[in-house]
Amino acid sequence: MSKNSQHGQWSSRLAFVLAATGSAVGLGNIWKFPYITGENGGGAFVLVYLTCILAIGIPIMMAEVMLGRRGRQSPVNTMRDLAKEAGSSPLWSWLGWVGVVAGFLILSYYSVIAGWAMAYVVRVASGVFEGATADGVSNIFGQFIADPEKLLAWHSLFIIVTMLVVARGVKGLERTVKFLMPALLVILVLLVGYSMDQGAFQQGVSFLFEPDFSKIDSDGVLTAMGHAFFTLSLGMGAIMVYGAYLPSNVSIGSTVIIISIADTAVALLAGLVIFPIVFANGLEPGSGPGLIFQTLPIAFGHMAYGSLFGTLFFVLLVFAAWSSSISLIEPAVAWLVENKSMSRMRACIWAGLVTWLVGIGTVLSFNIGADIKFFDKTFFDILDYLTANIMLPLGGLCIALFAGWVMKKEVSANELSLKHAWVYAVWRLLIRFVSPIAVIIVFLNVVGLI
Ligand code: TRP
């Protein structure tokens, strides 16, 4: 088996950490985490989410990076070769396929929301939010998403810039994220300062951290678990393909812990910014995907230099979304290059086109198609539920089973090369039993079997 990837390698451990953190930190942390927390009643949801990160997310992320580095190819080909090496069925390559499809589907709506963030760069910079009331801010958002042409234009632009970076390959990804993550962190901390000062901070903190289990149902638990996968970019091969470009001497365990801490910190900070603003302005925490677009502009409209910070914030959010979307499409692009001997450029054009087309469904689901529903869900809701709540946990379950039960113990021990034997023992316990059983219990619970 070749030990180097044909697509290149990260130049250092730091480069991998930045790229993987760039993939993990994105709209999931700043846009999705607050609104699903709001919809699911706060504290109990956050607690379940954090537990899933620890017991499921971290061990599975280690497994994904490990499989990727061992296989050194796109997830489809990696899984096929590793299954062969372990003397198991080539059908495991299906795991890679499901990942490719999940990546397309997620990117198709991710790009639409990233388009909203781009549009907000322009809006905040123009100063329309200066002195705006909560109602005014809500109206501006309502008018914006009611306009399919605008949403489509921004969605198209986002797809184009994403594909341009992907076309340049691994090195292109590296440079994009180096300054971004620290800058985003600084501005978030600044915004927490605003919320402490002007928001209902105490109320926001209680909402986030005081669990009330009567407020969360089995579907909420599934959403929390699904989000643990979504926010860490797990379950579809994104982190696997990034692992494929990881130099052999880098320690996987500590690297994964750093990435998970950074990702969780950004989500919690975003919550600490948003909920105090929600409560101080009498807004509804469960108002859905528009939550950050209906709350943050209030802060920017009232703080000193608000338009400047606001513009900067949305620029950084766009960059964060950008560095995430790259990883959503990389498994597909890597496969097209390997198996269809396409150039990266051609592969990107095809992948971008398909994603763009599917994305139109999401664009329309916020306006003229808002009433077209199956099981009370719009096109966007269905895509989100299918990918985050079903495909990613299923993919993650298979990854755990493969790494824990199919792959030979010597191989995983050697590839992970953890410093202490007990750490490996804990990981193996988690990956063989705890993570898969937890995923299965949550699934069974939702369909009402337990
Ligand atoms: N983790 C990203 C976020 O939180 C989204 C993302 C990027 C993703 N790559 C992924 C989600 C792969 C699932 C799988 O915004």
PDB file of N, CA and C in Angstrom, residues 11-60:
ATOM      1  N   SER A  11       1.944  20.464   5.390  1.00  0.00           N
ATOM      2  CA  SER A  11       3.358  20.762   5.573  1.00  0.00           C
ATOM      3  C   SER A  11       3.789  20.528   7.015  1.00  0.00           C
ATOM      4  N   SER A  12       2.849  20.487   7.961  1.00  0.00           N
ATOM      5  CA  SER A  12       3.226  20.299   9.361  1.00  0.00           C
ATOM      6  C   SER A  12       2.001  19.875  10.140  1.00  0.00           C
ATOM      7  N   ARG A  13       2.225  19.537  11.424  1.00  0.00           N
ATOM      8  CA  ARG A  13       1.094  19.216  12.276  1.00  0.00           C
ATOM      9  C   ARG A  13       0.182  20.426  12.433  1.00  0.00           C
ATOM     10  N   LEU A  14       0.792  21.601  12.567  1.00  0.00           N
ATOM     11  CA  LEU A  14      -0.002  22.806  12.735  1.00  0.00           C
ATOM     12  C   LEU A  14      -0.926  23.014  11.535  1.00  0.00           C
ATOM     13  N   ALA A  15      -0.398  22.735  10.361  1.00  0.00           N
ATOM     14  CA  ALA A  15      -1.219  22.909   9.160  1.00  0.00           C
ATOM     15  C   ALA A  15      -2.439  22.012   9.214  1.00  0.00           C
ATOM     16  N   PHE A  16      -2.247  20.775   9.680  1.00  0.00           N
ATOM     17  CA  PHE A  16      -3.390  19.862   9.787  1.00  0.00           C
ATOM     18  C   PHE A  16      -4.379  20.354  10.836  1.00  0.00           C
ATOM     19  N   VAL A  17      -3.845  20.767  11.990  1.00  0.00           N
ATOM     20  CA  VAL A  17      -4.734  21.252  13.056  1.00  0.00           C
ATOM     21  C   VAL A  17      -5.566  22.428  12.544  1.00  0.00           C
ATOM     22  N   LEU A  18      -4.921  23.330  11.833  1.00  0.00           N
ATOM     23  CA  LEU A  18      -5.645  24.493  11.324  1.00  0.00           C
ATOM     24  C   LEU A  18      -6.700  24.086  10.300  1.00  0.00           C
ATOM     25  N   ALA A  19      -6.321  23.185   9.412  1.00  0.00           N
ATOM     26  CA  ALA A  19      -7.265  22.788   8.373  1.00  0.00           C
ATOM     27  C   ALA A  19      -8.439  22.026   8.979  1.00  0.00           C
ATOM     28  N   ALA A  20      -8.140  21.112   9.916  1.00  0.00           N
ATOM     29  CA  ALA A  20      -9.220  20.331  10.521  1.00  0.00           C
ATOM     30  C   ALA A  20     -10.087  21.228  11.394  1.00  0.00           C
ATOM     31  N   THR A  21      -9.470  22.182  12.102  1.00  0.00           N
ATOM     32  CA  THR A  21     -10.265  23.119  12.887  1.00  0.00           C
ATOM     33  C   THR A  21     -11.072  23.996  11.944  1.00  0.00           C
ATOM     34  N   GLY A  22     -10.459  24.362  10.831  1.00  0.00           N
ATOM     35  CA  GLY A  22     -11.178  25.146   9.832  1.00  0.00           C
ATOM     36  C   GLY A  22     -12.394  24.392   9.327  1.00  0.00           C
ATOM     37  N   SER A  23     -12.244  23.083   9.178  1.00  0.00           N
ATOM     38  CA  SER A  23     -13.374  22.272   8.742  1.00  0.00           C
ATOM     39  C   SER A  23     -14.436  22.183   9.829  1.00  0.00           C
ATOM     40  N   ALA A  24     -13.993  21.977  11.053  1.00  0.00           N
ATOM     41  CA  ALA A  24     -14.934  21.785  12.160  1.00  0.00           C
ATOM     42  C   ALA A  24     -15.671  23.082  12.496  1.00  0.00           C
ATOM     43  N   VAL A  25     -14.919  24.169  12.637  1.00  0.00           N
ATOM     44  CA  VAL A  25     -15.545  25.439  13.027  1.00  0.00           C
ATOM     45  C   VAL A  25     -16.167  26.079  11.798  1.00  0.00           C
ATOM     46  N   GLY A  26     -17.456  26.271  11.861  1.00  0.00           N
ATOM     47  CA  GLY A  26     -18.120  26.863  10.702  1.00  0.00           C
ATOM     48  C   GLY A  26     -19.515  27.307  11.082  1.00  0.00           C
ATOM     49  N   LEU A  27     -20.399  27.275  10.108  1.00  0.00           N
ATOM     50  CA  LEU A  27     -21.784  27.666  10.369  1.00  0.00           C
ATOM     51  C   LEU A  27     -22.393  26.806  11.461  1.00  0.00           C
ATOM     52  N   GLY A  28     -21.923  25.565  11.562  1.00  0.00           N
ATOM     53  CA  GLY A  28     -22.437  24.656  12.581  1.00  0.00           C
ATOM     54  C   GLY A  28     -22.310  25.258  13.971  1.00  0.00           C
ATOM     55  N   ASN A  29     -21.205  25.908  14.240  1.00  0.00           N
ATOM     56  CA  ASN A  29     -20.968  26.454  15.568  1.00  0.00           C
ATOM     57  C   ASN A  29     -21.718  27.752  15.802  1.00  0.00           C
ATOM     58  N   ILE A  30     -21.727  28.611  14.797  1.00  0.00           N
ATOM     59  CA  ILE A  30     -22.189  29.973  15.035  1.00  0.00           C
ATOM     60  C   ILE A  30     -23.626  30.163  14.588  1.00  0.00           C
ATOM     61  N   TRP A  31     -24.026  29.494  13.544  1.00  0.00           N
ATOM     62  CA  TRP A  31     -25.412  29.613  13.062  1.00  0.00           C
ATOM     63  C   TRP A  31     -26.292  28.482  13.611  1.00  0.00           C
ATOM     64  N   LYS A  32     -25.817  27.221  13.473  1.00  0.00           N
ATOM     65  CA  LYS A  32     -26.716  26.106  13.777  1.00  0.00           C
ATOM     66  C   LYS A  32     -26.828  25.817  15.279  1.00  0.00           C
ATOM     67  N   PHE A  33     -25.676  25.786  15.964  1.00  0.00           N
ATOM     68  CA  PHE A  33     -25.724  25.447  17.394  1.00  0.00           C
ATOM     69  C   PHE A  33     -26.698  26.342  18.165  1.00  0.00           C
ATOM     70  N   PRO A  34     -26.600  27.683  18.025  1.00  0.00           N
ATOM     71  CA  PRO A  34     -27.555  28.507  18.779  1.00  0.00           C
ATOM     72  C   PRO A  34     -29.015  28.226  18.408  1.00  0.00           C
ATOM     73  N   TYR A  35     -29.339  28.070  17.119  1.00  0.00           N
ATOM     74  CA  TYR A  35     -30.769  27.960  16.820  1.00  0.00           C
ATOM     75  C   TYR A  35     -31.338  26.596  17.207  1.00  0.00           C
ATOM     76  N   ILE A  36     -30.538  25.532  17.078  1.00  0.00           N
ATOM     77  CA  ILE A  36     -31.108  24.251  17.528  1.00  0.00           C
ATOM     78  C   ILE A  36     -31.142  24.171  19.048  1.00  0.00           C
ATOM     79  N   THR A  37     -30.207  24.840  19.712  1.00  0.00           N
ATOM     80  CA  THR A  37     -30.270  24.896  21.178  1.00  0.00           C
ATOM     81  C   THR A  37     -31.532  25.641  21.598  1.00  0.00           C
ATOM     82  N   GLY A  38     -31.820  26.738  20.910  1.00  0.00           N
ATOM     83  CA  GLY A  38     -33.033  27.505  21.190  1.00  0.00           C
ATOM     84  C   GLY A  38     -34.286  26.688  20.952  1.00  0.00           C
ATOM     85  N   GLU A  39     -34.290  25.940  19.858  1.00  0.00           N
ATOM     86  CA  GLU A  39     -35.486  25.151  19.527  1.00  0.00           C
ATOM     87  C   GLU A  39     -35.700  23.991  20.497  1.00  0.00           C
ATOM     88  N   ASN A  40     -34.599  23.526  21.112  1.00  0.00           N
ATOM     89  CA  ASN A  40     -34.725  22.353  21.979  1.00  0.00           C
ATOM     90  C   ASN A  40     -34.607  22.670  23.464  1.00  0.00           C
ATOM     91  N   GLY A  41     -34.860  23.907  23.806  1.00  0.00           N
ATOM     92  CA  GLY A  41     -35.033  24.250  25.206  1.00  0.00           C
ATOM     93  C   GLY A  41     -33.782  24.559  26.013  1.00  0.00           C
ATOM     94  N   GLY A  42     -32.600  24.566  25.418  1.00  0.00           N
ATOM     95  CA  GLY A  42     -31.408  25.037  26.135  1.00  0.00           C
ATOM     96  C   GLY A  42     -30.613  23.976  26.866  1.00  0.00           C
ATOM     97  N   GLY A  43     -30.426  24.177  28.181  1.00  0.00           N
ATOM     98  CA  GLY A  43     -29.475  23.422  28.998  1.00  0.00           C
ATOM     99  C   GLY A  43     -29.393  21.919  28.793  1.00  0.00           C
ATOM    100  N   ALA A  44     -30.540  21.233  28.793  1.00  0.00           N
ATOM    101  CA  ALA A  44     -30.498  19.774  28.681  1.00  0.00           C
ATOM    102  C   ALA A  44     -29.912  19.381  27.324  1.00  0.00           C
ATOM    103  N   PHE A  45     -30.313  20.108  26.291  1.00  0.00           N
ATOM    104  CA  PHE A  45     -29.812  19.856  24.949  1.00  0.00           C
ATOM    105  C   PHE A  45     -28.292  20.048  24.905  1.00  0.00           C
ATOM    106  N   VAL A  46     -27.825  21.134  25.528  1.00  0.00           N
ATOM    107  CA  VAL A  46     -26.382  21.417  25.529  1.00  0.00           C
ATOM    108  C   VAL A  46     -25.627  20.299  26.250  1.00  0.00           C
ATOM    109  N   LEU A  47     -26.201  19.829  27.351  1.00  0.00           N
ATOM    110  CA  LEU A  47     -25.537  18.766  28.109  1.00  0.00           C
ATOM    111  C   LEU A  47     -25.430  17.476  27.274  1.00  0.00           C
ATOM    112  N   VAL A  48     -26.509  17.120  26.598  1.00  0.00           N
ATOM    113  CA  VAL A  48     -26.474  15.916  25.758  1.00  0.00           C
ATOM    114  C   VAL A  48     -25.432  16.095  24.645  1.00  0.00           C
ATOM    115  N   TYR A  49     -25.435  17.278  24.047  1.00  0.00           N
ATOM    116  CA  TYR A  49     -24.480  17.572  22.975  1.00  0.00           C
ATOM    117  C   TYR A  49     -23.031  17.419  23.468  1.00  0.00           C
ATOM    118  N   LEU A  50     -22.744  18.012  24.644  1.00  0.00           N
ATOM    119  CA  LEU A  50     -21.375  17.928  25.168  1.00  0.00           C
ATOM    120  C   LEU A  50     -20.999  16.472  25.476  1.00  0.00           C
ATOM    121  N   THR A  51     -21.947  15.723  26.023  1.00  0.00           N
ATOM    122  CA  THR A  51     -21.672  14.312  26.317  1.00  0.00           C
ATOM    123  C   THR A  51     -21.358  13.552  25.025  1.00  0.00           C
ATOM    124  N   CYS A  52     -22.119  13.859  23.974  1.00  0.00           N
ATOM    125  CA  CYS A  52     -21.874  13.179  22.695  1.00  0.00           C
ATOM    126  C   CYS A  52     -20.501  13.527  22.122  1.00  0.00           C
ATOM    127  N   ILE A  53     -20.080  14.782  22.295  1.00  0.00           N
ATOM    128  CA  ILE A  53     -18.751  15.161  21.809  1.00  0.00           C
ATOM    129  C   ILE A  53     -17.702  14.280  22.484  1.00  0.00           C
ATOM    130  N   LEU A  54     -17.833  14.132  23.812  1.00  0.00           N
ATOM    131  CA  LEU A  54     -16.829  13.373  24.571  1.00  0.00           C
ATOM    132  C   LEU A  54     -16.865  11.879  24.272  1.00  0.00           C
ATOM    133  N   ALA A  55     -18.056  11.299  24.350  1.00  0.00           N
ATOM    134  CA  ALA A  55     -18.139   9.839  24.304  1.00  0.00           C
ATOM    135  C   ALA A  55     -18.198   9.292  22.885  1.00  0.00           C
ATOM    136  N   ILE A  56     -18.665  10.105  21.939  1.00  0.00           N
ATOM    137  CA  ILE A  56     -18.826   9.616  20.573  1.00  0.00           C
ATOM    138  C   ILE A  56     -17.903  10.369  19.614  1.00  0.00           C
ATOM    139  N   GLY A  57     -17.941  11.691  19.703  1.00  0.00           N
ATOM    140  CA  GLY A  57     -17.225  12.520  18.728  1.00  0.00           C
ATOM    141  C   GLY A  57     -15.717  12.322  18.756  1.00  0.00           C
ATOM    142  N   ILE A  58     -15.132  12.456  19.938  1.00  0.00           N
ATOM    143  CA  ILE A  58     -13.668  12.385  20.015  1.00  0.00           C
ATOM    144  C   ILE A  58     -13.137  11.008  19.592  1.00  0.00           C
ATOM    145  N   PRO A  59     -13.677   9.897  20.152  1.00  0.00           N
ATOM    146  CA  PRO A  59     -13.149   8.602  19.683  1.00  0.00           C
ATOM    147  C   PRO A  59     -13.361   8.368  18.186  1.00  0.00           C
ATOM    148  N   ILE A  60     -14.509   8.804  17.656  1.00  0.00           N
ATOM    149  CA  ILE A  60     -14.741   8.567  16.221  1.00  0.00           C
ATOM    150  C   ILE A  60     -13.846   9.462  15.372  1.00  0.00           C
TER     151      ILE A  60
END
